[in-house]
Short mmCIF file of N, CA and C in Angstrom, two decimals:
data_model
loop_
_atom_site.label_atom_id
_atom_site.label_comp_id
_atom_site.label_asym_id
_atom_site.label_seq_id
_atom_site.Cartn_x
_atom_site.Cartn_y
_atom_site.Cartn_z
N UNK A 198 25.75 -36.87 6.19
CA UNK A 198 24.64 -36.26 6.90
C UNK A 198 23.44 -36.21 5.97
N UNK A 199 22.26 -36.80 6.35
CA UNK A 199 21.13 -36.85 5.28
C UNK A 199 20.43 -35.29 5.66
N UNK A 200 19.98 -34.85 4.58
CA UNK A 200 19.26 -33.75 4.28
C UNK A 200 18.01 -33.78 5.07
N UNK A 201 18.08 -32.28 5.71
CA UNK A 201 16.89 -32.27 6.37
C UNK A 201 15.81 -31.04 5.64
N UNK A 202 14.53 -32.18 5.26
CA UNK A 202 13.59 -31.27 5.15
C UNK A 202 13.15 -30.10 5.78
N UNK A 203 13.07 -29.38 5.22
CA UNK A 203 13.16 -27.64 5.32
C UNK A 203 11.64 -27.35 6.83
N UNK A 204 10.68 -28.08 6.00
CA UNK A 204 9.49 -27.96 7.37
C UNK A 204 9.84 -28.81 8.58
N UNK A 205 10.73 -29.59 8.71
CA UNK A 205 11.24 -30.61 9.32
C UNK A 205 11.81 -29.94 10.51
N UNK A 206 13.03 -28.97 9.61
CA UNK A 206 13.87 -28.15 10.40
C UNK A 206 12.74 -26.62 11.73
N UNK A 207 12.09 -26.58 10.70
CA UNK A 207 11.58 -25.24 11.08
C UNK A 207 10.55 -25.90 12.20
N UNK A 208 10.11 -27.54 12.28
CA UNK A 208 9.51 -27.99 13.66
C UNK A 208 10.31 -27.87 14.69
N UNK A 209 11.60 -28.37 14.37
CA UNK A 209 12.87 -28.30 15.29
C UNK A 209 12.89 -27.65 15.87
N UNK A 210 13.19 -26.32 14.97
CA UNK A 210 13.90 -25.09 15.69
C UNK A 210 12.82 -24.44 16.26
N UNK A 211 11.53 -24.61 16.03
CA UNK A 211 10.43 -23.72 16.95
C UNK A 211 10.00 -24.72 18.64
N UNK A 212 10.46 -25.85 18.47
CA UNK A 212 10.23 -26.93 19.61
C UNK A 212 11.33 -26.73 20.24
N UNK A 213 12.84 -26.45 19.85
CA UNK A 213 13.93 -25.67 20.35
C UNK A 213 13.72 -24.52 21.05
N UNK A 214 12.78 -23.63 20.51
CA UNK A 214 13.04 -22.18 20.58
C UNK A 214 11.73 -21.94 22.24
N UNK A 215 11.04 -23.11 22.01
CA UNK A 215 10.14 -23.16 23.09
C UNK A 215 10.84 -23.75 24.79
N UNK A 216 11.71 -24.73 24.14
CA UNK A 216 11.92 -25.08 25.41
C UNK A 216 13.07 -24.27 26.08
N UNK A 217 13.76 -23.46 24.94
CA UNK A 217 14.86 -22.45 25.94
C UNK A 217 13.79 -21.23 26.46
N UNK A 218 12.66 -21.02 26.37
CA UNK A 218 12.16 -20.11 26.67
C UNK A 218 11.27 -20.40 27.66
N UNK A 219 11.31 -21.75 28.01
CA UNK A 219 10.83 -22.19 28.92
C UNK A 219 11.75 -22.72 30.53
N UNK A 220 12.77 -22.88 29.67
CA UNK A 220 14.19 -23.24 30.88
C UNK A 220 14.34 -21.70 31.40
N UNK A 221 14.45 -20.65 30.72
CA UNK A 221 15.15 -19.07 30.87
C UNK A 221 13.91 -18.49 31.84
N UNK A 222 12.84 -18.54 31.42
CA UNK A 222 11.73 -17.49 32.37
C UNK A 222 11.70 -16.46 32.48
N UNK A 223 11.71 -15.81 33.31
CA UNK A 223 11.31 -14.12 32.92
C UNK A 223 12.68 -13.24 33.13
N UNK A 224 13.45 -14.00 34.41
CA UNK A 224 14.58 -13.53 34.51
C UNK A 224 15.91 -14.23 34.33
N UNK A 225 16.36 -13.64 32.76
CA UNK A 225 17.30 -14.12 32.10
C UNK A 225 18.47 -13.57 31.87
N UNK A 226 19.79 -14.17 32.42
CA UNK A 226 21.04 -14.07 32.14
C UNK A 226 21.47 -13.94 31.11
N UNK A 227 22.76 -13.72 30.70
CA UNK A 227 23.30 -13.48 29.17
C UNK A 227 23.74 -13.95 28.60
N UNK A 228 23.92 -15.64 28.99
CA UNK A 228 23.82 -16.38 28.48
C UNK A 228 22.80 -17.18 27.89
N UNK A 229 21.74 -17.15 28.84
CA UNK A 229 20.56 -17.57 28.57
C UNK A 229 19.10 -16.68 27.51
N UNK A 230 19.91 -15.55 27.76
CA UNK A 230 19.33 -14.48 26.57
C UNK A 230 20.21 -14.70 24.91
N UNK A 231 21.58 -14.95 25.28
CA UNK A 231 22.09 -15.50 24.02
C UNK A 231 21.33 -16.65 23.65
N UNK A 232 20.93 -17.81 24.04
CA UNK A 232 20.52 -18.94 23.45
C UNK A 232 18.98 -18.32 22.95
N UNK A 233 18.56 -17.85 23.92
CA UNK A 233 16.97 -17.05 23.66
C UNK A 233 17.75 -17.33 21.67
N UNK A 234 18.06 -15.45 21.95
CA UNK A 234 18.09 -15.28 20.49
C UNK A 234 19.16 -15.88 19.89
N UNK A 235 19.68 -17.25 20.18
CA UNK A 235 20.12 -17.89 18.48
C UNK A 235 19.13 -18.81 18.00
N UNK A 236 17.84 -19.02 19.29
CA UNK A 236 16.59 -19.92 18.61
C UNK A 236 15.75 -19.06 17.73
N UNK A 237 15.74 -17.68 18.32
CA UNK A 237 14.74 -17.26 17.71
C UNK A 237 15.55 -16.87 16.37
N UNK A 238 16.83 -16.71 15.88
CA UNK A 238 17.20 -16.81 14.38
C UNK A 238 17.03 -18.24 13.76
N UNK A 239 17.27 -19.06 14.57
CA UNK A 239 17.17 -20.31 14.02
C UNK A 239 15.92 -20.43 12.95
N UNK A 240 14.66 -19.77 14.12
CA UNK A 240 13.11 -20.09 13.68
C UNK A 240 12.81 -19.28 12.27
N UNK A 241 13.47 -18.15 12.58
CA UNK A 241 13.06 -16.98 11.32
C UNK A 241 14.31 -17.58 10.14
N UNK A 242 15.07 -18.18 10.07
CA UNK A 242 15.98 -18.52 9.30
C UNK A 242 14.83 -19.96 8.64
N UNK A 243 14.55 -20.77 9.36
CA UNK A 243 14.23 -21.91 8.46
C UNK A 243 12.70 -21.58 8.16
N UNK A 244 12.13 -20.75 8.39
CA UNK A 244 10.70 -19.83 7.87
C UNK A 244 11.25 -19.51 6.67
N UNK A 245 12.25 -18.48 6.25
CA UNK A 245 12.77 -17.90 5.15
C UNK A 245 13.23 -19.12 3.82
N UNK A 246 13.78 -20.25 4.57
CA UNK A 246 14.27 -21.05 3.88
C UNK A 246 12.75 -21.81 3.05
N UNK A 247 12.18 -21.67 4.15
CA UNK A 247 10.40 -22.50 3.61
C UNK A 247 9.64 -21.48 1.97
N UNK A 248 10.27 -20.53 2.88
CA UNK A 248 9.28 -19.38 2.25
C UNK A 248 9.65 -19.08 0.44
N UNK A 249 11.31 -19.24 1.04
CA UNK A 249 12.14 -19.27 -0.37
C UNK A 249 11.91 -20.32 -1.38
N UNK A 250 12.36 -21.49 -0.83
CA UNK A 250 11.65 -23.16 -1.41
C UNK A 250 10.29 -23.46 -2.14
N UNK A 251 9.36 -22.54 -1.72
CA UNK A 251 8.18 -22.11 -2.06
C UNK A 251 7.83 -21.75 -2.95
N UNK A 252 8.83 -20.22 -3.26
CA UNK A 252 8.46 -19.31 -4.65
C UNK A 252 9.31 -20.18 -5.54
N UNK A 253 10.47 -20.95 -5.22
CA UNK A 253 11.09 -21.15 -6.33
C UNK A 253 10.41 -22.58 -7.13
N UNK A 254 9.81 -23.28 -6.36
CA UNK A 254 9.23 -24.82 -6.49
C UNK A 254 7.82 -24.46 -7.49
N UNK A 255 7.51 -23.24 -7.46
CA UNK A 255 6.34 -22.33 -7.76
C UNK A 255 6.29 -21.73 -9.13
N UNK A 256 7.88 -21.04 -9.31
CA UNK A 256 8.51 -20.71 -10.77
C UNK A 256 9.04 -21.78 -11.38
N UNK A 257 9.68 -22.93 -10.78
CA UNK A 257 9.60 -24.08 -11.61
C UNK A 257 8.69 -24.44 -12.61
N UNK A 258 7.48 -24.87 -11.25
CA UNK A 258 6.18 -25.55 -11.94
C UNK A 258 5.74 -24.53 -13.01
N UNK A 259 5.53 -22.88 -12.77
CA UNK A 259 5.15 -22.55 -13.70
C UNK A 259 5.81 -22.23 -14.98
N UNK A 260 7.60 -22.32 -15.37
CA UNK A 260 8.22 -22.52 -16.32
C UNK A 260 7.67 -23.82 -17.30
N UNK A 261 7.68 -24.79 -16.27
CA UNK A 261 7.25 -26.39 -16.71
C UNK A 261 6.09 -26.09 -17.47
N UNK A 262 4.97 -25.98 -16.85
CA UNK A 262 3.64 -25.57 -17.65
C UNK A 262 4.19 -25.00 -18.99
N UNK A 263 4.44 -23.64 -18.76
CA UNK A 263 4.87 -22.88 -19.80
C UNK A 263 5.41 -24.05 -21.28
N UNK A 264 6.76 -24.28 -20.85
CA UNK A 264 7.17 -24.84 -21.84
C UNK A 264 6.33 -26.58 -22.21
N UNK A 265 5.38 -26.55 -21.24
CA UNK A 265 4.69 -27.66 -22.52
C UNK A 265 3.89 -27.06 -23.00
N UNK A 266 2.95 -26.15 -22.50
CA UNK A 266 1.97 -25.17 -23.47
C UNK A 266 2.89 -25.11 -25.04
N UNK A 267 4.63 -24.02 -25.05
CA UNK A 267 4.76 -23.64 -26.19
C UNK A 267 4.89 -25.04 -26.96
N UNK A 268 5.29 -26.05 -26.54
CA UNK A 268 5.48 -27.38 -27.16
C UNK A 268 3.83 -27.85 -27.85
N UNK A 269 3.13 -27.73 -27.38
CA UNK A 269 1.64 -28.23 -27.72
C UNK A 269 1.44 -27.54 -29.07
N UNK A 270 1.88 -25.92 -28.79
CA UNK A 270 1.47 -24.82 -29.58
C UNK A 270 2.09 -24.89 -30.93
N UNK A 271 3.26 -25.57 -30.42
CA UNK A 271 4.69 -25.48 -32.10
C UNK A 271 3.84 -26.77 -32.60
N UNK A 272 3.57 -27.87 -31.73
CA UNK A 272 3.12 -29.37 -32.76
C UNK A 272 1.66 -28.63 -33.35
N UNK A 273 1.19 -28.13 -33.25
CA UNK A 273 -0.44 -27.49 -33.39
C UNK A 273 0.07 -26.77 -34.75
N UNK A 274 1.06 -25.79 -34.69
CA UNK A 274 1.48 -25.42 -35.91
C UNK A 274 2.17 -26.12 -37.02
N UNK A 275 2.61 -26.70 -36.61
CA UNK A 275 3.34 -27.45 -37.69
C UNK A 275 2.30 -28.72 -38.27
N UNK A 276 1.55 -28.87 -37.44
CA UNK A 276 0.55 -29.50 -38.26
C UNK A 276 -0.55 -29.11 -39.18
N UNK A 277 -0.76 -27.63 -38.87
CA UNK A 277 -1.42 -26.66 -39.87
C UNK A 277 -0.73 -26.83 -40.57
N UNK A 278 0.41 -26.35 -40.98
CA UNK A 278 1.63 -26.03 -41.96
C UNK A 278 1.76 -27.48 -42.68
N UNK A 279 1.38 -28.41 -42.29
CA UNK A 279 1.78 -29.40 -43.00
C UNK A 279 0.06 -30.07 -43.67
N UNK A 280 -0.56 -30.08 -42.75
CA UNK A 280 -2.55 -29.97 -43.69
C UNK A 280 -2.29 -29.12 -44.77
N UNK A 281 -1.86 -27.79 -44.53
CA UNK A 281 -2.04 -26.72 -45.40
C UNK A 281 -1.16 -27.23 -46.94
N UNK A 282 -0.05 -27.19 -46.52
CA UNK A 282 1.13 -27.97 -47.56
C UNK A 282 0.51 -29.71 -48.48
N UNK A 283 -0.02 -30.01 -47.52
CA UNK A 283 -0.77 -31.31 -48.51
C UNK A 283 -2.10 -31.08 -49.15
N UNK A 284 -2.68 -29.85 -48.88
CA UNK A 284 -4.10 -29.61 -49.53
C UNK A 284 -3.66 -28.72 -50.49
N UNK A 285 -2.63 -27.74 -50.46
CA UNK A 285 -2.26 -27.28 -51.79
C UNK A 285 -1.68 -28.18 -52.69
N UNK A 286 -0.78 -29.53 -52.35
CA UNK A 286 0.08 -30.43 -53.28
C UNK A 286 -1.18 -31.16 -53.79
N UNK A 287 -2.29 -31.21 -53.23
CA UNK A 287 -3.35 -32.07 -53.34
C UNK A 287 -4.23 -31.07 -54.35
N UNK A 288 -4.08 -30.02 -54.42
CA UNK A 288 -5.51 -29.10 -55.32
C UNK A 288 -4.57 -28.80 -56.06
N UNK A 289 -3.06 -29.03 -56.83
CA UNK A 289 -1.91 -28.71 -57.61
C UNK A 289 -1.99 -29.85 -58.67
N UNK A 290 -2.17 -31.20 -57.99
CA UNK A 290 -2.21 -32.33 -58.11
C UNK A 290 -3.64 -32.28 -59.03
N UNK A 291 -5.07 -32.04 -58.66
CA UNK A 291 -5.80 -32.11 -59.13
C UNK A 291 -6.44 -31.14 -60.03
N UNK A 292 -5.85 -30.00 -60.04
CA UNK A 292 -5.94 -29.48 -61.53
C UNK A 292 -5.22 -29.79 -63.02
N UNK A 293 -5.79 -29.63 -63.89
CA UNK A 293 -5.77 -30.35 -65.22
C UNK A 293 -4.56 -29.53 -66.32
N UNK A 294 -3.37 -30.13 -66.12
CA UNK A 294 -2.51 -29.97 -66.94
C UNK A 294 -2.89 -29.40 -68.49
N UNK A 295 -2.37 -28.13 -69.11
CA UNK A 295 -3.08 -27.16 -70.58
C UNK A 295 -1.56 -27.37 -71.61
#
């Protein structure tokens, strides 16, 4: 079974949720009130699923950022640390042995 995109689903189930509410009408049986509301969970179920997919696709990206920022930040230091380390071997170097 191929995976169904999450906004995909939630067209479904609201184009679902329209046409049982359009077959049922004003006066609805209990069966036809059952289907009512398993569309209308359907709809609020793949909303939630959107909604969820969202924040998490969201804390991804902003972990991602994150950890190349600290990556930029460690090569940034260690290249101080290493200028710094060759300008002292370099001014060690060029003072005059007594």
């Amino acid at each position: 079974m191929a995976k169904k995109d999450i906004q995909t689903k939630l067209t479904g189930a609201k184009q679902n949720l329209n046409a049982v509410k359009a077959a049922t009408g004003t006066d609805a049986d209990k069966k036809a009130a059952a289907k009512l509301r398993d569309a209308k969970k359907k709809v609020r179920r793949a909303q939630r699923k959107l909604m969820l997919d969202k924040a998490v696709n969201a804390k991804r990206e902003a972990q991602e950022a994150n950890r190349v920022k600290k990556a930029a930040t460690a090569s940034e230091k260690a290249a101080k640390k290493e200028a710094a380390k060759d300008s002292a071997l370099t001014a060690a170097a060029e003072t005059p042995a007594e």
